[in-house]
């Protein structure tokens, strides 16, 4: 029996089925549309289609996987702003034209009525527009109203008060406009223009009023300072970014002008009483800057603290400066700058206190900039003695340095350097106390302590040198003093390096034992100089505290490195200074050689030891040259004597063996040998002798296996070159008579070695023998106008080249081919020149261009050919 539902239920069932059929039909139609679109030709940048996902939510002809993007609402802001700007400009131009052109054609009532009506309308319109939410239009009309108020002020001055002073009227008008626009901006707080305009107008009343009254510069400075204070208050508490930015700009401009005015008046004061009033202005500026820094954000607070510190120094030192002679002005400012360091005990905000510390550092740096040129003059002054070696000891230290510097004006410079050096030294040795005091404001680290120690050493050294120059000590005293300073610096460098390594060992032991390294890591000067690790917490805690624990880090010591650099620089200056007298030169160079050699033996780190050893070699070479000068030898005659030091370095290298310092010492001796070769170059016989001696030294170095790969070839080159030079000096026209007797045994020995060791290089076996004959003969044949020698040499080179190619030997192939090519070029050169002279001028460039084009077109093939040739040569022995 079949169940028949009621009519209402059946109707609902049919409606649901029809709805499902409609949905399915719509889905199939959409799929069909997508397939049709997929079969159509696509543009290159059209999105690629993919397998359609299951479900609904896609539209016909839409690529599967693409999400339909909602259309952005149109925002015609740019067009609106352009229209409003153009409209405001047109109205402004019209108002200006009306005021300047049509003003005189109207009566007083008409003028007042028109201006009042237009201004009131321009001021009232923004309020109505803001109610309708037309903010951009309101801003445009507010700008128009601003221009109209300025025109009103001009019109009033031109008509109502034409005889009034322009500056006075402008000052009053600025104050009125500032009040008007401030009230207007506060009443319509949604407008962005009125309040910044009011801040702009605030800048002028006091300044222009003081200027109009003919006030002195100090009163103008007070007016600028008062304006800057108002700007600072607005920048701190003003509403809106535009107001604060405008006030900040005004604060910078007006505050800088006030400070410069006060500083100028303070520096030009003739007496302490005359510097009091400018100092009061600067002190007030300092108080205002510090008060602003107390409430400003971090970055601005630090700037405010720095300005406050500099202004306070300028105020106090301006009074003190006028009471001391001119040469002592800088020390006065330096002491005031150091007094700012007491801020670490003041309860200031962290950033403001940092700013005051920066001000102190700026004052100290400025003092050093004033004093350091004197140190440079002391170091570089002896350069002039090079032109007059051993001319006699000068009257005093200043005579050796020259009279270009005004030494009387630098009388206080040594004191400046000494004070700063003392402060840095105290900070270096009492670092935990300093860190504890500075904890509220800063947290100086290891690098700061290293810098303090290095700075104390450098400035103390410079202070001693500059003091000797300013006092004008005698010449022997100056030489002895600089020698003692170099010795002291070398001791600091050596002890610092030793203390550094001892500190590293103590720190490792303390770490292994679970304790701390307090005082254990390097005692005495070694630990104090070599270390640079600050305390970690309070005294007595952490890995190394104080001078002993400073060495616990084991890293590079800035103090030791600085001492080494200063020792080298001071030694160079001392060596130049000693050139004034012969006895002083010997004493100084001998002392420097001994000091640097001793320091090299005492120092353990490789880099420092190498630098000291190389310096000792340089001083020894210079001492040898002085001996030659005392013997009255000419430069070429002194050249063999200079090889004494290179010989000593070769022996030292053999003694040191694989020590890392051996190579730098031998290279330094090699530089001395190059100097000897340069001195002997003008005389060929001496040059041949020096080259031969250098070859002997190189052969001696080649005895050691680690030097053999380089020194062996160098010795062969030097011997061969010495032979060529000797033959040329003897005017030998047939060098083959001397070279062939050497070549034949050398080739026989090379062949025997190759038979015993087939893997031996052909350059080692045959290179010296072939080069001994081929190269001298080539040099002679290149200038020989006859044909027998070039012919014989070319035939010999051809045979050698063919033998090298047959037996795959690199040295005969390359040497023979190069000599053959050069001989051929020598023989063909006259004909090539003749043909080139007969050719048109444009043909050689054209041929060169075609060659470049051909090479460029086949560049890859030529590159492959070059690689094949390289590989083929590499496979040869």
Coordinates of C-alpha atoms in Angstrom, one line a residue, residues 228-448:
X228 CA 63.2 79.5 23.5
X229 CA 61.8 78.7 27.0
X230 CA 58.3 79.4 25.7
X231 CA 59.0 77.1 22.8
X232 CA 60.3 74.4 25.1
X233 CA 57.1 74.6 27.2
X234 CA 55.0 74.3 24.1
X235 CA 57.0 71.4 22.8
X236 CA 56.5 69.5 26.1
X237 CA 52.9 70.2 26.7
X238 CA 51.5 71.4 23.3
X239 CA 48.6 69.6 21.6
X240 CA 49.3 67.9 18.3
X241 CA 52.3 66.9 16.4
X242 CA 52.4 70.0 14.2
X243 CA 52.5 72.3 17.3
X244 CA 55.3 70.3 19.0
X245 CA 57.4 70.1 15.8
X246 CA 57.0 73.9 15.2
X247 CA 57.9 74.6 18.8
X248 CA 60.8 72.3 18.6
X249 CA 62.2 74.0 15.6
X250 CA 61.8 77.3 17.3
X251 CA 63.5 76.0 20.4
X252 CA 66.5 74.9 18.4
X253 CA 66.8 78.1 16.4
X254 CA 66.1 80.6 19.2
X255 CA 68.0 78.6 21.9
X256 CA 71.1 78.2 19.7
X257 CA 71.0 82.0 18.9
X258 CA 70.7 82.8 22.6
X259 CA 73.6 80.5 23.5
X260 CA 75.8 81.9 20.8
X261 CA 75.0 85.4 21.8
X262 CA 75.9 84.7 25.5
X263 CA 79.1 82.8 24.5
X264 CA 80.2 85.6 22.2
X265 CA 79.7 88.2 24.9
X266 CA 81.5 86.0 27.4
X267 CA 84.5 85.4 25.2
X268 CA 84.9 89.1 24.3
X269 CA 84.6 90.3 28.0
X270 CA 87.7 92.2 29.1
X271 CA 87.3 91.6 32.8
X272 CA 85.7 89.1 35.1
X273 CA 83.0 91.6 36.0
X274 CA 82.2 92.1 32.3
X275 CA 81.7 88.3 31.9
X276 CA 79.3 88.0 34.8
X277 CA 76.2 89.1 32.9
X278 CA 76.8 86.9 29.9
X279 CA 77.5 84.1 32.4
X280 CA 74.2 84.7 34.0
X281 CA 72.5 84.4 30.7
X282 CA 74.3 81.1 30.0
X283 CA 73.6 79.8 33.5
X284 CA 69.9 80.6 33.0
X285 CA 70.0 78.7 29.7
X286 CA 71.6 75.8 31.4
X287 CA 69.0 75.7 34.1
X288 CA 66.2 75.9 31.5
X289 CA 67.8 73.1 29.4
X290 CA 68.2 70.9 32.4
X291 CA 64.6 71.5 33.5
X292 CA 63.4 70.6 30.0
X293 CA 65.6 67.5 30.0
X294 CA 64.1 66.4 33.3
X295 CA 60.7 66.0 31.6
X296 CA 61.6 65.3 27.9
X297 CA 61.8 61.9 26.2
X298 CA 65.1 60.0 26.4
X299 CA 66.8 61.2 23.3
X300 CA 65.8 64.9 23.8
X301 CA 66.6 64.6 27.5
X302 CA 70.2 63.5 26.7
X303 CA 70.6 66.4 24.3
X304 CA 69.2 68.8 26.8
X305 CA 71.6 67.5 29.5
X306 CA 74.5 68.0 27.1
X307 CA 73.4 71.6 26.3
X308 CA 73.0 72.4 30.0
X309 CA 76.5 71.1 30.7
X310 CA 78.1 73.0 27.9
X311 CA 76.3 76.2 28.9
X312 CA 77.3 75.9 32.5
X313 CA 81.0 75.4 31.6
X314 CA 80.8 78.4 29.3
X315 CA 79.2 80.6 32.0
X316 CA 81.6 79.7 34.8
X317 CA 84.8 79.6 32.7
X318 CA 83.9 82.9 31.0
X319 CA 84.4 84.6 34.3
X320 CA 87.5 82.7 35.3
X321 CA 89.0 83.0 31.8
X322 CA 89.1 86.8 32.0
X323 CA 91.2 86.6 35.2
X324 CA 94.1 84.4 33.7
X325 CA 96.6 85.0 30.9
X326 CA 95.7 83.9 27.4
X327 CA 97.8 80.8 27.3
X328 CA 95.9 79.4 30.3
X329 CA 92.4 79.8 29.0
X330 CA 92.1 76.2 27.8
X331 CA 93.1 74.7 31.2
X332 CA 90.4 76.7 32.8
X333 CA 87.7 75.3 30.5
X334 CA 89.2 71.8 31.0
X335 CA 88.9 72.0 34.8
X336 CA 85.3 73.2 34.5
X337 CA 84.6 70.3 32.1
X338 CA 86.0 67.8 34.5
X339 CA 83.9 69.3 37.3
X340 CA 80.8 68.2 35.4
X341 CA 81.8 64.6 36.2
X342 CA 80.3 65.3 39.7
X343 CA 77.0 64.8 38.1
X344 CA 77.3 61.1 38.9
X345 CA 76.5 62.0 42.5
X346 CA 73.5 64.1 41.5
X347 CA 70.0 62.8 41.4
X348 CA 69.3 63.4 37.7
X349 CA 67.3 61.3 35.3
X350 CA 69.6 58.7 33.6
X351 CA 69.4 60.2 30.1
X352 CA 69.9 63.8 31.3
X353 CA 72.9 62.7 33.4
X354 CA 74.3 61.0 30.4
X355 CA 74.0 64.2 28.4
X356 CA 75.9 66.1 31.1
X357 CA 78.6 63.4 30.9
X358 CA 78.7 63.9 27.2
X359 CA 79.2 67.6 27.7
X360 CA 82.1 66.9 30.0
X361 CA 83.6 64.6 27.3
X362 CA 83.1 67.3 24.6
X363 CA 85.0 69.9 26.7
X364 CA 87.9 67.4 27.4
X365 CA 88.0 66.5 23.7
X366 CA 88.1 70.1 22.7
X367 CA 91.0 70.7 25.1
X368 CA 92.9 67.8 23.6
X369 CA 92.3 69.0 20.1
X370 CA 94.0 72.3 21.1
X371 CA 97.0 70.5 22.8
X372 CA 97.7 67.6 20.4
X373 CA 99.1 69.6 17.5
X374 CA 102.1 70.5 19.8
X375 CA 102.8 66.8 20.2
X376 CA 102.6 66.3 16.5
X377 CA 105.1 69.1 16.0
X378 CA 107.5 67.5 18.5
X379 CA 107.3 64.1 16.7
X380 CA 107.6 65.5 13.1
X381 CA 109.9 68.4 13.7
X382 CA 113.1 66.4 13.5
X383 CA 112.3 65.5 9.9
X384 CA 114.1 68.7 8.8
X385 CA 117.4 67.2 10.2
X386 CA 117.5 64.7 7.3
X387 CA 118.7 67.5 5.0
X388 CA 121.6 68.3 7.3
X389 CA 122.9 65.0 8.8
X390 CA 125.6 65.4 11.4
X391 CA 125.6 69.2 11.0
X392 CA 126.2 69.6 14.8
X393 CA 124.1 69.6 17.9
X394 CA 121.6 72.4 18.0
X395 CA 121.4 74.9 20.8
X396 CA 118.4 73.2 22.4
X397 CA 115.4 70.9 21.8
X398 CA 113.5 73.7 20.1
X399 CA 116.4 74.3 17.7
X400 CA 116.1 70.7 16.5
X401 CA 112.3 71.0 16.1
X402 CA 112.4 74.3 14.2
X403 CA 110.9 77.7 15.2
X404 CA 107.7 77.4 13.2
X405 CA 105.6 76.6 16.3
X406 CA 104.8 79.4 18.8
X407 CA 105.9 77.4 21.8
X408 CA 105.1 80.2 24.3
X409 CA 101.4 79.9 23.4
X410 CA 101.6 76.2 24.2
X411 CA 102.9 76.6 27.7
X412 CA 99.7 75.1 29.2
X413 CA 99.4 72.3 26.7
X414 CA 101.5 69.8 28.7
X415 CA 99.3 70.5 31.8
X416 CA 96.1 69.8 29.8
X417 CA 97.6 66.5 28.6
X418 CA 98.8 65.6 32.0
X419 CA 95.5 66.3 33.7
X420 CA 93.5 64.2 31.3
X421 CA 96.1 61.4 31.5
X422 CA 95.9 61.5 35.2
X423 CA 92.2 61.3 35.2
X424 CA 92.2 58.3 32.8
X425 CA 94.9 56.6 34.7
X426 CA 92.9 56.9 38.0
X427 CA 89.9 55.6 36.2
X428 CA 91.9 52.6 34.9
X429 CA 93.4 51.6 38.2
X430 CA 90.2 52.3 40.3
X431 CA 87.8 50.9 37.8
X432 CA 85.4 49.1 40.2
X433 CA 84.9 52.3 42.2
X434 CA 84.3 54.2 39.0
X435 CA 81.7 51.7 37.8
X436 CA 79.9 51.7 41.1
X437 CA 79.7 55.5 41.1
X438 CA 78.6 55.7 37.4
X439 CA 76.0 52.9 37.8
X440 CA 73.0 55.2 38.0
X441 CA 73.9 56.9 34.7
X442 CA 76.0 54.5 32.7
X443 CA 77.5 51.0 32.7
X444 CA 81.0 51.2 31.2
X445 CA 82.4 47.9 30.0
X446 CA 85.7 46.2 29.3
X447 CA 86.5 48.2 26.2
X448 CA 86.0 51.5 28.1

